[in-house]
Coordinates of C-alpha atoms and ligand atoms in Angstrom, one line a residue:
M11 CA 0.0 0.0 0.0
A12 CA 1.4 3.3 -1.0
A13 CA 0.7 4.9 2.4
Q14 CA 2.9 2.3 4.1
Q15 CA 5.9 2.7 1.8
K16 CA 8.6 5.3 2.4
L17 CA 7.6 8.4 0.5
D18 CA 10.0 10.0 -2.0
F19 CA 7.9 13.2 -2.1
D20 CA 6.6 15.8 0.3
P21 CA 2.8 15.6 0.3
A22 CA 2.3 18.9 2.0
A23 CA 4.5 20.8 -0.5
L24 CA 2.5 19.1 -3.4
H25 CA -0.7 20.1 -1.7
R26 CA 0.4 23.7 -1.5
K27 CA 1.5 23.7 -5.1
Y28 CA -1.9 22.3 -6.2
L29 CA -3.7 25.1 -4.3
L30 CA -1.5 27.7 -5.8
E31 CA -2.2 26.5 -9.4
R32 CA -5.9 26.4 -8.6
D33 CA -5.9 29.9 -7.2
K34 CA -4.1 31.2 -10.3
R35 CA -6.9 30.0 -12.4
L36 CA -10.0 31.0 -10.4
R37 CA -12.2 33.5 -12.2
T38 CA -15.2 35.2 -10.7
E39 CA -17.2 34.9 -14.0
A40 CA -16.9 31.0 -13.7
N41 CA -19.2 29.6 -16.4
D42 CA -20.0 33.0 -17.7
Q43 CA -16.6 33.2 -19.3
Y44 CA -18.0 31.1 -22.1
L45 CA -20.2 32.2 -25.0
E46 CA -23.5 30.5 -26.0
V47 CA -23.2 29.2 -29.5
K48 CA -26.1 31.1 -31.1
G49 CA -26.7 34.1 -33.3
D50 CA -23.5 34.9 -35.2
F51 CA -21.8 31.9 -33.6
S52 CA -24.5 29.3 -34.6
R53 CA -22.4 28.3 -37.7
Y54 CA -20.1 26.5 -35.2
V55 CA -22.9 24.0 -34.6
D56 CA -24.0 23.4 -38.2
D57 CA -23.9 19.7 -39.1
P58 CA -21.0 19.1 -41.5
Y59 CA -21.8 15.4 -41.9
V60 CA -25.2 15.7 -43.8
E61 CA -26.0 16.9 -47.3
P62 CA -27.9 20.2 -47.0
G63 CA -31.5 20.3 -48.2
F64 CA -33.1 17.3 -46.5
T65 CA -36.9 17.4 -46.4
R66 CA -39.7 15.1 -45.4
P67 CA -43.4 15.4 -45.0
P68 CA -44.5 16.4 -41.4
L69 CA -45.7 13.6 -39.1
N70 CA -48.9 13.6 -37.2
D71 CA -49.0 10.3 -35.4
E72 CA -48.7 8.6 -32.1
M73 CA -46.0 6.4 -30.5
D74 CA -45.8 4.4 -27.3
V75 CA -42.4 5.9 -26.4
V76 CA -40.5 8.9 -27.9
I77 CA -36.9 9.0 -27.0
I78 CA -35.1 12.2 -27.5
G79 CA -31.5 11.6 -28.3
G80 CA -30.0 8.8 -30.4
G81 CA -26.7 8.4 -28.5
F82 CA -25.8 5.5 -26.3
G83 CA -28.5 6.6 -23.7
G84 CA -31.3 6.7 -26.2
L85 CA -30.1 3.5 -28.0
L86 CA -29.9 1.6 -24.7
A87 CA -33.3 2.8 -23.6
G88 CA -34.7 1.7 -27.0
A89 CA -33.0 -1.7 -26.8
R90 CA -34.2 -2.4 -23.2
L91 CA -37.8 -1.4 -24.2
R92 CA -37.7 -3.6 -27.3
Q93 CA -36.5 -6.5 -25.1
A94 CA -39.6 -5.7 -22.9
G95 CA -41.8 -6.0 -26.0
V96 CA -42.6 -2.3 -26.6
Q97 CA -43.5 -1.8 -30.2
G98 CA -43.9 1.9 -31.0
I99 CA -40.6 3.4 -30.3
R100 CA -39.3 6.6 -32.0
I101 CA -35.9 8.1 -31.5
I102 CA -35.6 11.7 -32.4
D103 CA -32.3 13.4 -33.0
K104 CA -31.0 16.5 -34.6
A105 CA -28.1 14.6 -36.1
G106 CA -28.3 12.7 -39.4
D107 CA -27.8 9.3 -37.7
F108 CA -27.5 7.6 -34.4
G109 CA -24.3 7.9 -32.3
G110 CA -24.8 11.0 -30.2
T111 CA -21.4 12.2 -29.1
W112 CA -19.8 9.8 -31.6
Y113 CA -21.9 11.2 -34.4
W114 CA -20.6 14.7 -33.7
N115 CA -17.1 14.1 -32.5
R116 CA -15.2 12.8 -35.5
Y117 CA -12.1 14.8 -35.1
P118 CA -8.8 13.2 -36.1
G119 CA -7.7 10.7 -33.5
A120 CA -11.1 10.4 -31.8
Q121 CA -11.1 7.2 -29.8
C122 CA -12.8 6.0 -26.7
D123 CA -10.6 6.5 -23.6
V124 CA -12.4 3.8 -21.5
E125 CA -11.7 0.3 -22.6
S126 CA -13.9 -0.5 -25.6
Y127 CA -15.0 -3.9 -24.2
I128 CA -16.8 -2.2 -21.4
Y129 CA -17.5 1.1 -23.0
L130 CA -19.4 0.0 -26.1
P131 CA -22.9 -1.1 -25.0
L132 CA -24.6 -4.3 -25.8
L133 CA -21.6 -6.2 -27.2
E134 CA -23.0 -9.6 -26.3
E135 CA -26.5 -8.7 -27.6
T136 CA -25.1 -7.6 -30.9
G137 CA -22.4 -10.3 -31.2
F138 CA -19.7 -7.7 -31.7
I139 CA -16.1 -7.4 -30.4
P140 CA -14.2 -4.2 -31.0
R141 CA -11.0 -4.4 -33.0
E142 CA -8.9 -2.7 -30.3
K143 CA -8.8 -2.3 -26.6
Y144 CA -9.4 1.5 -27.1
T145 CA -11.3 1.6 -30.4
R146 CA -11.5 4.5 -32.8
A147 CA -14.5 6.8 -33.6
P148 CA -15.6 5.2 -36.9
E149 CA -16.0 1.8 -35.2
I150 CA -17.9 3.3 -32.3
L151 CA -20.2 5.2 -34.7
E152 CA -20.8 2.0 -36.7
H153 CA -21.6 0.1 -33.4
S154 CA -24.3 2.7 -32.7
R155 CA -25.8 1.9 -36.0
R156 CA -25.5 -1.8 -35.3
I157 CA -27.5 -1.3 -32.1
G158 CA -30.0 0.6 -34.1
R159 CA -30.3 -2.2 -36.6
T160 CA -30.3 -5.0 -34.1
F161 CA -33.1 -3.5 -32.1
D162 CA -35.0 -2.2 -35.1
L163 CA -34.7 1.4 -33.9
Y164 CA -34.4 3.0 -37.3
R165 CA -38.0 1.9 -38.2
D166 CA -39.7 5.0 -36.7
A167 CA -36.7 7.2 -36.1
C168 CA -36.8 10.9 -37.0
L169 CA -33.3 12.1 -37.7
Q170 CA -32.2 15.7 -38.6
T171 CA -35.2 16.7 -36.5
Q172 CA -35.1 19.1 -33.6
I173 CA -37.8 19.3 -31.0
S174 CA -39.2 22.8 -30.8
S175 CA -41.7 22.2 -27.9
M176 CA -43.2 19.5 -25.8
H177 CA -46.2 19.7 -23.6
W178 CA -48.3 17.3 -21.5
D179 CA -52.0 17.0 -22.5
E180 CA -53.8 16.2 -19.3
A181 CA -57.1 15.3 -21.0
E182 CA -55.5 12.8 -23.3
H183 CA -52.6 11.7 -21.0
R184 CA -50.2 12.2 -23.9
W185 CA -47.1 14.2 -24.6
I186 CA -47.5 16.5 -27.6
I187 CA -44.2 17.0 -29.4
R188 CA -43.6 19.6 -32.0
T189 CA -40.5 19.8 -34.2
N190 CA -38.7 22.1 -36.6
R191 CA -40.1 19.9 -39.4
N192 CA -43.7 20.8 -38.5
D193 CA -44.4 17.4 -36.9
R194 CA -47.0 17.1 -34.3
M195 CA -46.5 13.8 -32.6
K196 CA -48.2 12.2 -29.6
A197 CA -46.5 9.9 -27.2
R198 CA -47.6 8.1 -24.1
Y199 CA -44.1 8.2 -22.7
V200 CA -41.1 10.4 -23.3
I201 CA -37.5 9.7 -22.5
M202 CA -35.1 12.6 -22.5
S203 CA -31.6 11.4 -23.3
N204 CA -30.1 14.6 -24.5
G205 CA -26.5 13.9 -23.3
P206 CA -24.7 15.9 -20.7
L207 CA -22.1 17.3 -23.0
N208 CA -24.0 17.9 -26.2
R209 CA -23.7 21.7 -26.7
P210 CA -20.3 23.0 -27.8
K211 CA -19.1 26.2 -26.1
L212 CA -16.8 28.9 -27.1
P213 CA -14.5 31.0 -24.9
G214 CA -15.5 34.6 -24.5
I215 CA -12.1 35.8 -25.6
P216 CA -12.1 39.5 -26.6
G217 CA -12.1 39.7 -30.4
I218 CA -13.4 36.2 -31.1
A219 CA -16.0 37.5 -33.5
D220 CA -13.4 39.4 -35.5
Y221 CA -11.3 36.5 -36.6
Q222 CA -11.3 36.4 -40.4
G223 CA -9.5 33.0 -41.0
H224 CA -11.1 29.6 -41.2
T225 CA -12.5 28.4 -37.9
F226 CA -14.5 25.5 -36.4
H227 CA -15.2 23.6 -33.1
T228 CA -13.7 20.2 -32.7
S229 CA -17.1 18.6 -32.5
R230 CA -17.9 19.8 -36.0
W231 CA -14.6 18.9 -37.7
D232 CA -14.3 20.5 -41.1
Y233 CA -12.7 17.7 -43.2
A234 CA -13.5 19.7 -46.4
Y235 CA -10.9 22.2 -45.1
T236 CA -8.3 19.9 -43.5
G237 CA -8.7 16.8 -45.8
G238 CA -8.4 13.3 -44.4
S239 CA -10.6 11.6 -41.9
S240 CA -10.7 10.8 -38.2
L241 CA -8.0 8.2 -38.9
G242 CA -5.6 10.9 -40.3
G243 CA -4.4 12.1 -43.6
L244 CA -5.1 15.9 -43.1
E245 CA -3.2 16.6 -46.3
K246 CA -4.8 20.0 -47.0
L247 CA -3.1 21.4 -43.9
R248 CA 0.4 21.0 -45.4
D249 CA 0.6 24.7 -46.2
K250 CA -1.5 26.0 -43.3
R251 CA -0.7 27.7 -40.0
V252 CA -3.1 26.2 -37.5
G253 CA -4.0 27.3 -34.0
I254 CA -5.9 25.2 -31.5
I255 CA -7.3 26.7 -28.3
G256 CA -7.8 24.2 -25.5
T257 CA -5.8 21.2 -24.2
G258 CA -8.5 19.0 -22.8
A259 CA -9.2 15.3 -23.7
T260 CA -10.3 16.3 -27.2
A261 CA -7.1 18.3 -28.0
V262 CA -4.9 15.6 -26.6
Q263 CA -6.3 13.2 -29.2
C264 CA -6.3 15.5 -32.2
V265 CA -3.1 17.5 -31.6
P266 CA -0.8 14.7 -32.8
Y267 CA -2.6 14.6 -36.1
L268 CA -2.5 18.4 -36.5
G269 CA 1.2 18.3 -35.6
E270 CA 1.8 15.7 -38.3
F271 CA 0.2 17.6 -41.1
A272 CA 0.1 21.3 -40.4
K273 CA 2.9 23.5 -41.7
Q274 CA 2.9 25.2 -38.3
L275 CA 0.8 24.4 -35.2
Y276 CA 0.3 26.6 -32.2
V277 CA -1.3 24.9 -29.2
F278 CA -2.7 27.5 -26.9
Q279 CA -2.8 26.2 -23.3
R280 CA -4.4 27.4 -20.1
T281 CA -4.2 24.2 -18.1
P282 CA -2.3 21.1 -19.1
S283 CA -4.0 17.8 -19.1
S284 CA -2.7 14.8 -17.3
V285 CA -1.4 12.5 -20.1
D286 CA -0.7 9.0 -19.1
I287 CA 0.4 5.9 -21.2
R288 CA -2.3 4.5 -23.5
N289 CA -0.8 1.3 -24.5
N290 CA -3.5 0.4 -27.0
R291 CA -3.5 -3.0 -28.6
E292 CA -5.5 -5.1 -31.0
T293 CA -8.0 -7.5 -29.6
D294 CA -6.6 -11.0 -29.1
P295 CA -8.9 -13.4 -31.0
D296 CA -8.2 -16.2 -28.6
W297 CA -9.3 -14.0 -25.7
A298 CA -12.4 -13.0 -27.6
K299 CA -13.2 -16.7 -28.2
S300 CA -12.8 -17.6 -24.6
L301 CA -15.5 -15.2 -23.3
T302 CA -18.4 -16.8 -21.6
L303 CA -22.0 -15.6 -21.3
G304 CA -22.4 -12.5 -19.1
W305 CA -18.7 -11.5 -19.6
Q306 CA -19.4 -7.9 -20.5
K307 CA -21.5 -7.1 -17.4
R308 CA -18.9 -8.8 -15.2
R309 CA -16.1 -6.8 -16.7
M310 CA -18.1 -3.6 -16.5
D311 CA -19.0 -4.2 -12.8
N312 CA -15.4 -5.0 -12.0
F313 CA -14.2 -1.7 -13.5
N314 CA -17.0 0.2 -11.9
V315 CA -16.2 -1.0 -8.4
L316 CA -12.5 -0.3 -8.8
V317 CA -12.8 3.2 -10.2
S318 CA -15.2 4.0 -7.4
G319 CA -12.7 3.1 -4.8
G320 CA -13.9 -0.4 -4.0
Y321 CA -12.2 -3.8 -3.6
Q322 CA -12.0 -6.5 -6.3
D323 CA -9.7 -9.5 -6.2
E324 CA -8.8 -9.0 -9.8
D325 CA -8.5 -5.9 -12.0
L326 CA -9.8 -7.1 -15.3
V327 CA -9.3 -3.9 -17.3
A328 CA -6.0 -3.0 -15.6
D329 CA -5.2 0.3 -17.2
G330 CA -4.5 3.9 -16.1
W331 CA -8.0 4.4 -14.8
T332 CA -7.6 1.7 -12.2
D333 CA -4.0 2.4 -11.3
I334 CA -4.6 4.4 -8.2
I335 CA -6.9 2.0 -6.5
R336 CA -4.7 -0.9 -7.5
N337 CA -1.8 0.8 -5.9
V338 CA -3.8 1.5 -2.7
M339 CA -4.9 -2.1 -2.5
L340 CA -1.5 -3.5 -3.3
G341 CA -0.6 -6.1 -0.7
M342 CA -3.9 -5.7 1.1
S343 CA -6.4 -8.5 1.6
K344 CA -10.1 -7.9 1.1
D345 CA -10.6 -7.9 4.9
Q346 CA -7.8 -5.4 5.4
F347 CA -9.1 -3.1 2.7
E348 CA -12.7 -3.2 3.9
G349 CA -11.6 -3.0 7.6
A350 CA -9.7 0.3 6.9
S351 CA -11.4 3.5 8.0
A352 CA -12.8 5.8 5.4
Q353 CA -10.2 8.4 6.4
G354 CA -7.5 5.8 6.1
I355 CA -8.5 4.9 2.6
A356 CA -8.9 8.5 1.7
T357 CA -5.4 9.3 2.9
A358 CA -4.0 6.3 1.1
M359 CA -5.8 7.4 -2.1
E360 CA -4.4 10.9 -1.7
L361 CA -0.8 9.6 -1.4
A362 CA -1.3 7.2 -4.3
D363 CA -2.6 10.1 -6.3
Y364 CA 0.5 12.2 -5.6
A365 CA 2.7 9.3 -6.6
K366 CA 0.6 8.7 -9.7
M367 CA 0.8 12.4 -10.7
N368 CA 4.5 12.5 -10.1
G369 CA 4.7 9.6 -12.5
V370 CA 2.6 11.6 -15.1
R371 CA 4.8 14.6 -14.6
G372 CA 8.0 12.5 -14.8
R373 CA 6.7 11.1 -18.1
V374 CA 6.6 14.7 -19.5
D375 CA 10.3 15.2 -18.7
S376 CA 11.2 11.9 -20.2
V377 CA 9.4 12.6 -23.5
V378 CA 9.5 16.4 -24.1
K379 CA 13.0 17.5 -25.0
D380 CA 12.7 21.3 -24.5
A381 CA 12.8 21.9 -20.7
K382 CA 10.6 25.0 -20.7
T383 CA 7.9 23.3 -22.8
A384 CA 8.1 20.2 -20.6
E385 CA 7.7 22.3 -17.4
A386 CA 4.6 24.0 -18.9
L387 CA 3.0 20.6 -19.8
K388 CA 3.0 19.3 -16.3
P389 CA -0.3 19.1 -14.6
W390 CA -0.5 20.2 -10.9
Y391 CA -3.7 18.7 -9.6
R392 CA -5.1 15.4 -8.5
Q393 CA -5.7 12.9 -11.2
F394 CA -9.5 13.0 -11.2
C395 CA -9.8 16.8 -11.0
K396 CA -10.1 16.9 -14.7
R397 CA -10.7 14.1 -17.2
P398 CA -7.4 12.2 -17.2
C399 CA -6.0 11.6 -20.7
F400 CA -4.1 8.6 -22.1
N401 CA -2.1 9.1 -25.2
D402 CA 1.2 7.9 -26.6
E403 CA 1.7 10.6 -29.2
Y404 CA 0.6 13.9 -27.7
L405 CA 3.7 14.8 -25.6
D406 CA 6.0 13.7 -28.4
T407 CA 4.2 16.1 -30.8
F408 CA 5.9 19.0 -29.0
N409 CA 9.3 17.7 -30.1
R410 CA 8.3 18.5 -33.7
P411 CA 10.0 21.6 -35.1
N412 CA 6.6 22.8 -36.6
V413 CA 4.8 22.6 -33.3
Q414 CA 4.8 25.3 -30.6
L415 CA 3.2 25.2 -27.2
V416 CA 1.9 28.7 -26.3
D417 CA 1.4 28.4 -22.5
T418 CA -0.6 31.2 -20.9
D419 CA 0.3 30.2 -17.3
G420 CA -3.4 29.7 -16.3
R421 CA -4.7 33.0 -17.7
G422 CA -6.0 31.9 -21.1
V423 CA -5.6 33.6 -24.4
D424 CA -5.6 37.4 -24.1
R425 CA -7.2 38.3 -27.4
I426 CA -8.2 37.2 -30.8
T427 CA -7.5 39.5 -33.8
P428 CA -8.7 39.2 -37.4
K429 CA -5.5 37.4 -38.2
G430 CA -4.8 35.3 -35.1
V431 CA -4.3 34.9 -31.4
V432 CA -2.5 37.2 -28.9
V433 CA -0.7 35.9 -25.8
D434 CA 1.6 38.0 -23.8
G435 CA 1.6 40.8 -26.4
V436 CA 2.7 38.4 -29.2
E437 CA 0.3 37.9 -32.1
Y438 CA 0.4 34.3 -33.6
E439 CA -1.1 34.6 -37.1
V440 CA -3.0 31.5 -38.2
D441 CA -4.9 30.4 -41.3
C442 CA -7.2 28.2 -39.2
L443 CA -8.3 28.5 -35.6
I444 CA -9.8 25.4 -34.0
F445 CA -11.7 25.6 -30.7
A446 CA -11.2 22.5 -28.6
T447 CA -13.0 24.3 -25.8
G448 CA -15.5 21.7 -24.8
F449 CA -19.2 21.7 -24.1
E450 CA -21.7 23.5 -21.9
V451 CA -22.0 22.0 -18.4
G452 CA -23.8 23.6 -15.5
T453 CA -26.0 25.8 -17.7
G454 CA -29.8 25.3 -17.5
Y455 CA -31.0 21.9 -18.5
T456 CA -33.6 23.2 -21.0
R457 CA -31.0 25.6 -22.5
R458 CA -28.8 22.6 -23.2
S459 CA -31.7 20.6 -24.6
G460 CA -32.6 23.3 -27.0
F461 CA -36.3 23.3 -26.0
D462 CA -38.5 23.7 -22.9
V463 CA -40.9 21.1 -21.5
A464 CA -44.4 22.1 -20.3
G465 CA -45.8 19.6 -17.7
R466 CA -49.1 19.5 -16.0
D467 CA -50.8 22.9 -15.8
G468 CA -48.2 24.3 -18.1
V469 CA -45.5 24.3 -15.5
R470 CA -42.2 24.7 -17.3
L471 CA -39.2 22.4 -16.6
S472 CA -37.0 25.5 -16.9
D473 CA -38.8 27.1 -14.0
K474 CA -39.1 23.9 -11.9
W475 CA -35.4 23.1 -12.4
D476 CA -34.2 26.7 -12.2
N477 CA -31.9 25.9 -9.3
G478 CA -31.0 22.4 -10.6
A479 CA -32.9 19.2 -11.2
V480 CA -35.5 18.0 -8.7
S481 CA -36.6 14.4 -9.2
L482 CA -36.9 10.9 -7.8
H483 CA -33.7 9.0 -8.6
G484 CA -33.0 11.5 -11.3
T485 CA -35.4 9.5 -13.4
M486 CA -38.8 11.3 -13.1
S487 CA -40.0 14.7 -11.8
H488 CA -43.3 15.5 -10.2
G489 CA -45.7 17.4 -12.5
F490 CA -44.1 15.8 -15.6
P491 CA -46.0 12.5 -15.8
N492 CA -44.7 9.7 -18.1
C493 CA -41.5 11.7 -18.7
F494 CA -38.1 10.1 -17.9
F495 CA -34.6 11.6 -17.7
M496 CA -31.3 9.9 -18.4
G497 CA -27.8 11.2 -17.6
L498 CA -26.6 13.2 -14.8
T499 CA -29.9 14.6 -13.4
Q500 CA -29.6 13.7 -9.8
N501 CA -28.4 10.2 -10.6
T502 CA -24.9 8.8 -10.3
L503 CA -21.6 9.6 -12.1
T504 CA -19.2 6.9 -13.2
I505 CA -16.2 7.0 -15.4
N506 CA -17.8 4.5 -17.7
F507 CA -20.8 6.6 -18.7
P508 CA -22.6 3.9 -20.7
H509 CA -22.6 1.7 -17.6
M510 CA -24.7 4.3 -15.8
L511 CA -26.9 4.8 -18.9
D512 CA -27.6 1.0 -19.0
D513 CA -28.6 1.0 -15.3
Q514 CA -30.9 3.9 -16.0
S515 CA -32.5 2.3 -19.1
H516 CA -33.2 -0.9 -17.2
H517 CA -34.9 1.2 -14.5
I518 CA -37.0 3.2 -17.0
A519 CA -38.0 0.0 -18.9
Y520 CA -39.1 -1.5 -15.5
I521 CA -41.2 1.6 -14.6
I522 CA -42.9 1.7 -18.0
G523 CA -43.5 -2.1 -17.8
A524 CA -45.0 -1.8 -14.3
A525 CA -47.2 1.2 -15.3
E526 CA -48.5 -0.8 -18.3
Q527 CA -49.2 -3.9 -16.2
R528 CA -51.3 -1.7 -13.9
Q529 CA -53.0 -0.2 -16.9
A530 CA -52.1 3.3 -15.7
R531 CA -52.5 6.2 -18.0
A532 CA -50.0 8.3 -16.1
I533 CA -47.2 7.8 -13.6
E534 CA -45.2 10.3 -11.7
P535 CA -43.4 10.6 -8.4
S536 CA -45.1 12.3 -5.4
L537 CA -43.6 15.5 -4.1
E538 CA -42.6 13.7 -0.9
A539 CA -40.7 11.0 -2.7
E540 CA -39.0 13.7 -4.8
K541 CA -38.0 15.7 -1.7
A542 CA -36.7 12.6 0.0
W543 CA -34.4 11.9 -3.0
C544 CA -33.2 15.5 -3.1
D545 CA -32.3 15.2 0.6
T546 CA -30.4 11.9 -0.1
V547 CA -28.5 13.5 -2.9
K548 CA -27.6 16.5 -0.8
K549 CA -26.4 14.5 2.1
S550 CA -24.3 12.2 -0.1
Q551 CA -22.3 15.0 -1.7
N552 CA -19.8 16.2 0.9
Y553 CA -16.8 14.2 -0.1
A554 CA -17.0 14.9 -3.8
G555 CA -17.5 18.5 -3.0
N556 CA -14.4 18.9 -0.8
F557 CA -12.4 17.0 -3.3
L558 CA -13.5 19.2 -6.2
Q559 CA -13.1 22.5 -4.3
E560 CA -9.4 21.9 -4.2
C561 CA -9.2 21.3 -8.0
T562 CA -8.1 23.6 -10.7
P563 CA -11.2 25.0 -12.4
G564 CA -13.0 23.1 -15.1
Y565 CA -16.4 21.7 -15.9
Y566 CA -16.2 19.1 -13.1
N567 CA -16.3 21.8 -10.5
G568 CA -18.4 24.5 -12.1
E569 CA -15.3 26.3 -13.3
G570 CA -13.9 26.6 -9.8
R571 CA -17.0 27.8 -8.0
T572 CA -15.9 26.9 -4.5
E573 CA -19.3 26.6 -3.0
L574 CA -20.9 23.1 -3.5
G575 CA -23.5 22.2 -6.0
H576 CA -22.1 23.4 -9.3
G577 CA -20.4 21.6 -12.2
L578 CA -20.8 18.2 -13.6
T579 CA -21.4 16.5 -10.3
G580 CA -23.1 19.4 -8.6
N581 CA -26.4 17.7 -8.4
T582 CA -25.6 14.1 -8.7
Y583 CA -25.8 11.4 -6.1
G584 CA -22.4 11.5 -4.3
G585 CA -22.2 7.9 -3.2
T586 CA -20.7 5.2 -5.4
P587 CA -22.5 4.3 -8.7
M588 CA -23.0 0.8 -7.1
A589 CA -24.8 2.4 -4.2
C590 CA -27.0 4.4 -6.5
E591 CA -27.8 1.4 -8.6
G592 CA -28.5 -0.6 -5.4
I593 CA -31.0 2.0 -4.2
M594 CA -32.8 1.8 -7.5
R595 CA -32.7 -2.0 -7.6
E596 CA -34.1 -2.3 -4.1
W597 CA -36.8 0.1 -5.1
R598 CA -37.7 -2.0 -8.0
E599 CA -37.6 -5.2 -6.0
T600 CA -40.3 -4.0 -3.7
G601 CA -42.6 -4.4 -6.7
E602 CA -44.7 -1.6 -5.4
L603 CA -43.4 1.5 -7.1
P604 CA -43.0 3.3 -3.8
G605 CA -43.4 7.1 -4.0
M606 CA -45.1 6.9 -7.4
H607 CA -48.5 8.2 -8.1
L608 CA -50.5 6.4 -10.8
V609 CA -53.8 7.3 -12.5
Ligands
NDP702 P1 -12.7 20.4 -22.0 O1 -13.8 21.2 -21.4 O2 -12.2 19.2 -21.3 O3 -11.5 21.3 -22.4 C1 -11.6 22.6 -22.8 C2 -10.3 23.2 -23.0 O4 -10.4 24.5 -23.4 C3 -9.5 23.2 -21.6 O5 -8.2 22.9 -21.8 C4 -9.6 24.7 -21.2 O6 -8.7 25.1 -20.3 C5 -9.5 25.3 -22.6 N1 -9.9 26.7 -22.6 C6 -11.1 27.2 -22.3 N2 -11.1 28.6 -22.4 C7 -9.9 28.9 -22.7 C8 -9.3 30.2 -23.0 N3 -9.9 31.3 -22.8 N4 -8.0 30.2 -23.3 C9 -7.3 29.0 -23.5 N5 -7.8 27.8 -23.2 C10 -9.1 27.8 -22.9 O7 -13.3 19.9 -23.5 P2 -12.9 18.6 -24.3 O8 -13.6 18.7 -25.6 O9 -11.4 18.5 -24.4 O10 -13.4 17.4 -23.5 C11 -14.7 17.4 -23.0 C12 -15.0 16.0 -22.4 O11 -15.4 15.2 -23.5 C13 -13.9 15.3 -21.7 O12 -13.7 15.8 -20.5 C14 -14.4 13.9 -21.8 O13 -15.3 13.7 -20.7 C15 -15.0 13.9 -23.1 N6 -14.1 13.3 -24.0 C16 -14.0 11.9 -24.1 C17 -13.2 11.3 -24.9 C18 -13.2 9.8 -25.0 O14 -12.3 9.3 -25.5 N7 -14.2 9.1 -24.5 C19 -12.3 12.0 -25.8 C20 -12.5 13.5 -25.7 C21 -13.3 14.1 -24.9 P3 -8.9 24.9 -18.7 O15 -8.6 23.5 -18.4 O16 -7.9 25.9 -18.1 O17 -10.3 25.3 -18.4

């Protein structure tokens, strides 16, 4: 166990350094530093992957279930409902196909960063094994389509369609859904699976609107301009000076490709990512053949327990995500681990974290030749303060003569001009400026969805959730009968997001099945049940809150808002994902839908 070994570092000094780096980056405007992608900026969210001019006649029909969002959440919900025998399922998505985040994010190098054998849903059900341990975007997009085909979800799907409004008709006990294609659909049930990171954001850097060169956001990669595909070959950049703003998980994956092809690449950095070894490898066919029924769920569960700080005899995935806990457990029996106090485990985790991050920083020194660049690329925070990255080419890219890191020491870019980007009074002229600046988190739920929802008596979800989601289990909200939510609305958070989505889709399929069995026209949680869940969520949050308060700003902690309740996990259940799933399972096992009101 790391805590019992002699330390070769000073934890107090590292702690001080981490706080210093956090303080340097705190900004009073927090989330307001970003621009909403609308008006003049709406071109940043145009769909580059469809032919323009698609039309179809408006629909005026009725479905059993309408699912909003054709990403993994919507596909899983659709699959579980199909397995339960539901016929009329319609997935609606603004994109031209299923895939959600993998539809939009096709930037060069895009690849899943959680092992593909546990990340890609429904592998056993679809009979598919990914080609690599960390598979690439085209295979993931194709797998989304495979799920769509296997569960016959294309049949009634409406793609390239945006919801414009949705309201509950109390007399008919139906949801009425209107879209930008003049549809007026009815649905008995609606599932909102809009995705937590679906809306690109831009930094509010002075002058951003003045830039005259070519520009796009990484989630709408312009291959017509760069050439190539997400597998590489960006030949059209050979004579281009390219700037990229942002050094998060997306940039870490695409910078090696930009570095390989651009004439000159400037990487504008505010905070460096933690970049650990990837060590990708092709799937061993003998291993694939040896898998037995139920293997995927067992592997997913094993990973989920480990990355949530729990004990497992074996680490099946054994990668950078599970390193810390593996180090903590090293040499401990299950009894020793489970007998240790929560404080003891937390201290051991903190020490293992310092050791881990020392390793990550050491790796920068061993790869990056220029000492000043190497120093600037070192992350000074705990590993899970930001999305940890795993990449074997990113750091080495800074050894290329055509690649320059422009570090802003935590301040961010000063200004954008018609010709380029200004940092420390130096203007870097670029032909193309790429924003790898992430997605809206912590803004209003309905703003991110792109439409409001009117429940019973016309109560708007935007009003009810003005101060954050209010729900039972994050799944349903009082006043919004037959409407389900997936994602981070007061549910759990896990590193392997599709795991959580699958738990939620089972839960929703169960509730719909139970309501149907009882021949209910409407089902919704009582106010009391909702309040009890809100209290549970609040009580569960302390540890995650303290941890995040000491982190450098980012979307995990509401851009450094030091009070609790903001950011990605601001309103999620703070216990482990297994605990959250356990609560929902026990609730189902009562067979009585406790706290639900049915008519
Ligand atoms: P992030 O929000 O993680 O990163 C945004 C980047 O933009 C940060 O480096 C941020 O710096 C920087 N930035 C913002 N404003 C400025 C500014 N004014 N000047 C300079 N830099 C600025 O977005 P990503 O798209 O990288 O990743 C989003 C998430 O998507 C990931 O966290 C991950 O969950 C997911 N993802 C998953 C992948 C997978 O393989 N499964 C791959 C890629 C992404 P700062 O840190 O200082 O705020």
